[in-house]
């Protein structure tokens, strides 16, 4: 059982441990094998390098309106948080933690926080409302931005089958009807939209710590 005082890592660990007792054994085994494969493979080759300008792509707001990334950045330093979807319990733990711990720090520093996933706009709205998020939540249809950053995770057929056994079909949640997902990733951009920090987590049960993100933002000045 977690409390609001638990660290994000503690909450993520508790969520994983809870799943091991609550899910059918064969489903847990499929997910564990997937995580082991992801851990072994590590971050993919071709991840965008520090110093790269982020692409100005079309994104979709939680209300279904098309926007452009650079207009959302507004010439400010920014933190982009890539997550899998509102259906992912680990994503919800991380988004909630960033709301509590990161938003105030970024506000003090004049930086903005944007969460991005490949899901449909109603999924973005669900993530925003269920986690009481005050920051911007956008959809990246077809993982266009995630693809430009080189952070697309490989699909594991056994894990996808295990998700469907639980009643989750990611293709029904993603805007493009595929099961493609980004690796959980945090990107820190300077005011010009240049990458100054990028942290990719192949294992979706772990996330970038708030303190590391704040330190990366502070390094901009």
mmCIF file of C-alpha atoms in Angstrom:
data_model
loop_
_atom_site.group_PDB
_atom_site.id
_atom_site.type_symbol
_atom_site.label_atom_id
_atom_site.label_comp_id
_atom_site.label_asym_id
_atom_site.label_seq_id
_atom_site.Cartn_x
_atom_site.Cartn_y
_atom_site.Cartn_z
ATOM 1 C CA UNK A 1 0.000 0.000 0.000
ATOM 2 C CA UNK A 2 1.449 3.348 -1.010
ATOM 3 C CA UNK A 3 0.781 6.782 0.394
ATOM 4 C CA UNK A 4 1.150 10.250 -1.056
ATOM 5 C CA UNK A 5 4.468 10.446 0.799
ATOM 6 C CA UNK A 6 5.984 7.452 -0.978
ATOM 7 C CA UNK A 7 8.569 8.218 -3.643
ATOM 8 C CA UNK A 8 7.730 7.508 -7.251
ATOM 9 C CA UNK A 9 10.155 4.573 -7.242
ATOM 10 C CA UNK A 10 8.454 3.088 -4.180
ATOM 11 C CA UNK A 11 5.057 3.449 -5.836
ATOM 12 C CA UNK A 12 6.306 1.870 -9.063
ATOM 13 C CA UNK A 13 7.801 -1.043 -7.137
ATOM 14 C CA UNK A 14 4.584 -1.525 -5.169
ATOM 15 C CA UNK A 15 2.575 -1.487 -8.410
ATOM 16 C CA UNK A 16 4.809 -4.173 -9.918
ATOM 17 C CA UNK A 17 4.709 -6.316 -6.776
ATOM 18 C CA UNK A 18 0.939 -5.996 -6.630
ATOM 19 C CA UNK A 19 0.594 -7.168 -10.214
ATOM 20 C CA UNK A 20 2.555 -10.321 -9.423
ATOM 21 C CA UNK A 21 -0.102 -11.388 -6.920
ATOM 22 C CA UNK A 22 -3.171 -10.117 -8.749
ATOM 23 C CA UNK A 23 -2.595 -11.243 -12.335
ATOM 24 C CA UNK A 24 -2.923 -14.801 -13.664
ATOM 25 C CA UNK A 25 0.397 -16.646 -13.496
ATOM 26 C CA UNK A 26 0.711 -17.019 -17.262
ATOM 27 C CA UNK A 27 0.066 -13.311 -17.783
ATOM 28 C CA UNK A 28 2.643 -12.342 -15.163
ATOM 29 C CA UNK A 29 5.141 -14.709 -16.779
ATOM 30 C CA UNK A 30 4.593 -13.152 -20.223
ATOM 31 C CA UNK A 31 5.024 -9.630 -18.864
ATOM 32 C CA UNK A 32 8.138 -10.642 -16.894
ATOM 33 C CA UNK A 33 9.709 -12.203 -19.989
ATOM 34 C CA UNK A 34 8.946 -9.031 -21.945
ATOM 35 C CA UNK A 35 10.597 -6.863 -19.273
ATOM 36 C CA UNK A 36 13.634 -9.161 -19.224
ATOM 37 C CA UNK A 37 13.966 -8.866 -22.999
ATOM 38 C CA UNK A 38 13.662 -5.087 -22.827
ATOM 39 C CA UNK A 39 16.237 -4.865 -20.046
ATOM 40 C CA UNK A 40 18.645 -7.073 -21.996
ATOM 41 C CA UNK A 41 18.270 -5.070 -25.205
ATOM 42 C CA UNK A 42 18.643 -1.703 -23.459
ATOM 43 C CA UNK A 43 18.017 1.625 -25.144
ATOM 44 C CA UNK A 44 17.686 1.366 -28.935
ATOM 45 C CA UNK A 45 20.324 2.520 -31.344
ATOM 46 C CA UNK A 46 19.510 5.793 -33.008
ATOM 47 C CA UNK A 47 18.058 7.649 -30.036
ATOM 48 C CA UNK A 48 18.203 11.386 -30.722
ATOM 49 C CA UNK A 49 21.414 12.902 -29.432
ATOM 50 C CA UNK A 50 21.867 15.835 -27.117
ATOM 51 C CA UNK A 51 22.207 18.941 -29.279
ATOM 52 C CA UNK A 52 19.557 17.814 -31.780
ATOM 53 C CA UNK A 53 16.708 20.200 -32.572
ATOM 54 C CA UNK A 54 13.343 18.610 -31.841
ATOM 55 C CA UNK A 55 11.049 18.245 -34.849
ATOM 56 C CA UNK A 56 8.009 20.522 -35.085
ATOM 57 C CA UNK A 57 5.281 17.934 -35.669
ATOM 58 C CA UNK A 58 1.493 17.893 -35.549
ATOM 59 C CA UNK A 59 0.084 16.744 -32.211
ATOM 60 C CA UNK A 60 -3.478 16.524 -30.907
ATOM 61 C CA UNK A 61 -4.831 18.066 -27.726
ATOM 62 C CA UNK A 62 -6.989 16.224 -25.187
ATOM 63 C CA UNK A 63 -9.942 18.106 -26.722
ATOM 64 C CA UNK A 64 -9.176 16.737 -30.199
ATOM 65 C CA UNK A 65 -7.672 19.874 -31.733
ATOM 66 C CA UNK A 66 -4.546 19.768 -33.882
ATOM 67 C CA UNK A 67 -1.585 21.747 -32.619
ATOM 68 C CA UNK A 68 2.130 22.028 -33.342
ATOM 69 C CA UNK A 69 4.825 21.084 -30.882
ATOM 70 C CA UNK A 70 6.752 24.342 -31.212
ATOM 71 C CA UNK A 71 3.638 26.400 -30.555
ATOM 72 C CA UNK A 72 3.072 24.400 -27.376
ATOM 73 C CA UNK A 73 6.676 25.020 -26.311
ATOM 74 C CA UNK A 74 6.181 28.765 -26.706
ATOM 75 C CA UNK A 75 9.910 29.537 -26.761
ATOM 76 C CA UNK A 76 10.332 28.264 -23.188
ATOM 77 C CA UNK A 77 12.512 25.519 -21.746
ATOM 78 C CA UNK A 78 10.413 22.360 -21.639
ATOM 79 C CA UNK A 79 10.234 18.841 -20.303
ATOM 80 C CA UNK A 80 8.580 16.256 -22.576
ATOM 81 C CA UNK A 81 7.360 13.095 -20.861
ATOM 82 C CA UNK A 82 6.574 10.202 -23.213
ATOM 83 C CA UNK A 83 4.247 7.600 -21.700
ATOM 84 C CA UNK A 84 2.405 4.566 -23.032
ATOM 85 C CA UNK A 85 -1.206 5.447 -22.265
ATOM 86 C CA UNK A 86 -3.840 6.046 -19.625
ATOM 87 C CA UNK A 87 -4.324 2.261 -19.417
ATOM 88 C CA UNK A 88 -0.761 1.802 -18.074
ATOM 89 C CA UNK A 89 -0.642 1.826 -14.241
ATOM 90 C CA UNK A 90 3.063 2.662 -14.188
ATOM 91 C CA UNK A 91 2.431 5.678 -16.407
ATOM 92 C CA UNK A 92 -0.263 6.924 -14.045
ATOM 93 C CA UNK A 93 2.087 6.604 -11.064
ATOM 94 C CA UNK A 94 4.735 8.625 -12.901
ATOM 95 C CA UNK A 95 2.343 11.298 -14.168
ATOM 96 C CA UNK A 96 0.914 11.769 -10.690
ATOM 97 C CA UNK A 97 4.375 12.071 -9.185
ATOM 98 C CA UNK A 98 5.439 14.612 -11.804
ATOM 99 C CA UNK A 99 2.305 16.638 -11.073
ATOM 100 C CA UNK A 100 3.136 16.775 -7.364
ATOM 101 C CA UNK A 101 6.891 17.107 -7.504
ATOM 102 C CA UNK A 102 7.873 18.500 -10.887
ATOM 103 C CA UNK A 103 5.220 21.054 -11.826
ATOM 104 C CA UNK A 104 6.012 23.443 -8.943
ATOM 105 C CA UNK A 105 9.753 23.265 -9.635
ATOM 106 C CA UNK A 106 9.305 23.906 -13.356
ATOM 107 C CA UNK A 107 6.929 26.785 -12.708
ATOM 108 C CA UNK A 108 9.581 28.438 -10.547
ATOM 109 C CA UNK A 109 12.061 28.051 -13.398
ATOM 110 C CA UNK A 110 9.796 29.305 -16.178
ATOM 111 C CA UNK A 111 9.725 25.892 -17.880
ATOM 112 C CA UNK A 112 6.745 23.930 -19.181
ATOM 113 C CA UNK A 113 5.814 20.250 -18.830
ATOM 114 C CA UNK A 114 4.119 18.293 -21.621
ATOM 115 C CA UNK A 115 3.080 14.621 -21.506
ATOM 116 C CA UNK A 116 2.836 12.783 -24.839
ATOM 117 C CA UNK A 117 1.449 9.376 -25.820
ATOM 118 C CA UNK A 118 0.219 7.699 -29.037
ATOM 119 C CA UNK A 119 -3.306 7.234 -27.693
ATOM 120 C CA UNK A 120 -6.498 8.850 -28.934
ATOM 121 C CA UNK A 121 -7.429 12.256 -27.492
ATOM 122 C CA UNK A 122 -9.987 10.741 -25.129
ATOM 123 C CA UNK A 123 -7.168 8.692 -23.603
ATOM 124 C CA UNK A 124 -5.199 11.888 -23.067
ATOM 125 C CA UNK A 125 -8.239 13.439 -21.418
ATOM 126 C CA UNK A 126 -8.650 10.381 -19.209
ATOM 127 C CA UNK A 127 -5.001 10.566 -18.104
ATOM 128 C CA UNK A 128 -5.384 14.270 -17.408
ATOM 129 C CA UNK A 129 -8.596 13.961 -15.424
ATOM 130 C CA UNK A 130 -7.870 10.783 -13.464
ATOM 131 C CA UNK A 131 -4.475 12.069 -12.334
ATOM 132 C CA UNK A 132 -5.694 15.672 -11.863
ATOM 133 C CA UNK A 133 -2.952 16.976 -14.130
ATOM 134 C CA UNK A 134 -2.572 20.713 -14.599
ATOM 135 C CA UNK A 135 0.021 20.416 -17.372
ATOM 136 C CA UNK A 136 -0.531 19.831 -21.082
ATOM 137 C CA UNK A 137 -1.285 16.278 -22.270
ATOM 138 C CA UNK A 138 -1.034 15.608 -26.013
ATOM 139 C CA UNK A 139 -1.462 12.738 -28.449
ATOM 140 C CA UNK A 140 1.255 11.814 -30.942
ATOM 141 C CA UNK A 141 -0.734 9.902 -33.595
ATOM 142 C CA UNK A 142 1.361 7.248 -35.244
ATOM 143 C CA UNK A 143 4.231 8.000 -32.852
ATOM 144 C CA UNK A 144 5.559 10.589 -35.295
ATOM 145 C CA UNK A 145 7.490 12.555 -32.688
ATOM 146 C CA UNK A 146 8.556 9.437 -30.804
ATOM 147 C CA UNK A 147 9.811 7.972 -34.076
ATOM 148 C CA UNK A 148 11.825 11.099 -34.824
ATOM 149 C CA UNK A 149 13.440 10.725 -31.411
ATOM 150 C CA UNK A 150 14.154 7.029 -31.994
ATOM 151 C CA UNK A 151 12.278 5.818 -28.930
ATOM 152 C CA UNK A 152 9.771 3.323 -30.370
ATOM 153 C CA UNK A 153 9.638 0.100 -28.350
ATOM 154 C CA UNK A 154 9.580 -3.282 -30.086
ATOM 155 C CA UNK A 155 6.296 -5.198 -30.057
ATOM 156 C CA UNK A 156 6.296 -8.481 -28.142
ATOM 157 C CA UNK A 157 3.540 -10.827 -29.433
ATOM 158 C CA UNK A 158 3.386 -12.765 -26.163
ATOM 159 C CA UNK A 159 2.980 -9.570 -24.123
ATOM 160 C CA UNK A 160 0.313 -8.307 -26.524
ATOM 161 C CA UNK A 161 -1.554 -11.623 -26.191
ATOM 162 C CA UNK A 162 -1.304 -11.374 -22.396
ATOM 163 C CA UNK A 163 -2.737 -7.845 -22.507
ATOM 164 C CA UNK A 164 -5.663 -9.072 -24.594
ATOM 165 C CA UNK A 165 -6.243 -11.859 -22.063
ATOM 166 C CA UNK A 166 -6.812 -9.077 -19.533
ATOM 167 C CA UNK A 167 -9.198 -7.293 -21.903
ATOM 168 C CA UNK A 168 -6.687 -4.684 -23.052
ATOM 169 C CA UNK A 169 -6.220 -4.189 -26.786
ATOM 170 C CA UNK A 170 -3.733 -1.365 -27.283
ATOM 171 C CA UNK A 171 -4.744 -1.047 -30.938
ATOM 172 C CA UNK A 172 -8.142 0.205 -29.744
ATOM 173 C CA UNK A 173 -6.485 2.919 -27.653
ATOM 174 C CA UNK A 174 -3.817 4.125 -30.086
ATOM 175 C CA UNK A 175 -4.803 6.828 -32.545
ATOM 176 C CA UNK A 176 -3.317 4.944 -35.509
ATOM 177 C CA UNK A 177 -4.797 1.528 -34.653
ATOM 178 C CA UNK A 178 -1.425 -0.125 -34.078
ATOM 179 C CA UNK A 179 0.122 -1.539 -30.904
ATOM 180 C CA UNK A 180 3.252 0.603 -31.255
ATOM 181 C CA UNK A 181 4.366 2.360 -28.087
ATOM 182 C CA UNK A 182 7.193 4.687 -27.110
ATOM 183 C CA UNK A 183 9.692 3.765 -24.455
ATOM 184 C CA UNK A 184 8.968 5.825 -21.334
ATOM 185 C CA UNK A 185 11.270 8.772 -21.963
ATOM 186 C CA UNK A 186 11.973 12.230 -20.592
ATOM 187 C CA UNK A 187 13.397 14.897 -22.906
ATOM 188 C CA UNK A 188 14.565 18.286 -21.641
ATOM 189 C CA UNK A 189 14.601 21.059 -24.240
ATOM 190 C CA UNK A 190 16.165 24.480 -24.038
ATOM 191 C CA UNK A 191 14.226 27.589 -25.076
ATOM 192 C CA UNK A 192 15.276 27.058 -28.700
ATOM 193 C CA UNK A 193 13.845 23.521 -28.762
ATOM 194 C CA UNK A 194 17.221 21.767 -28.660
ATOM 195 C CA UNK A 195 17.635 18.551 -26.701
ATOM 196 C CA UNK A 196 19.835 19.025 -23.658
ATOM 197 C CA UNK A 197 18.899 15.808 -21.827
ATOM 198 C CA UNK A 198 17.208 12.574 -22.891
ATOM 199 C CA UNK A 199 16.584 9.577 -20.640
ATOM 200 C CA UNK A 200 15.064 6.441 -22.188
ATOM 201 C CA UNK A 201 13.685 3.637 -19.996
ATOM 202 C CA UNK A 202 13.367 0.338 -21.890
ATOM 203 C CA UNK A 203 11.763 -1.212 -18.788
ATOM 204 C CA UNK A 204 8.358 0.439 -18.523
ATOM 205 C CA UNK A 205 8.156 -0.184 -14.749
ATOM 206 C CA UNK A 206 10.893 2.416 -14.125
ATOM 207 C CA UNK A 207 10.896 6.161 -14.814
ATOM 208 C CA UNK A 208 13.175 9.198 -14.690
ATOM 209 C CA UNK A 209 13.447 10.587 -11.167
ATOM 210 C CA UNK A 210 12.156 14.100 -10.570
ATOM 211 C CA UNK A 211 15.458 15.230 -9.061
ATOM 212 C CA UNK A 212 17.302 14.232 -12.247
ATOM 213 C CA UNK A 213 14.857 16.199 -14.394
ATOM 214 C CA UNK A 214 15.166 19.313 -12.246
ATOM 215 C CA UNK A 215 18.948 19.043 -12.365
ATOM 216 C CA UNK A 216 18.806 18.841 -16.182
ATOM 217 C CA UNK A 217 16.599 21.942 -16.325
ATOM 218 C CA UNK A 218 18.921 23.806 -13.944
ATOM 219 C CA UNK A 219 21.856 22.906 -16.198
ATOM 220 C CA UNK A 220 20.267 24.988 -18.965
ATOM 221 C CA UNK A 221 21.095 28.232 -17.186
#
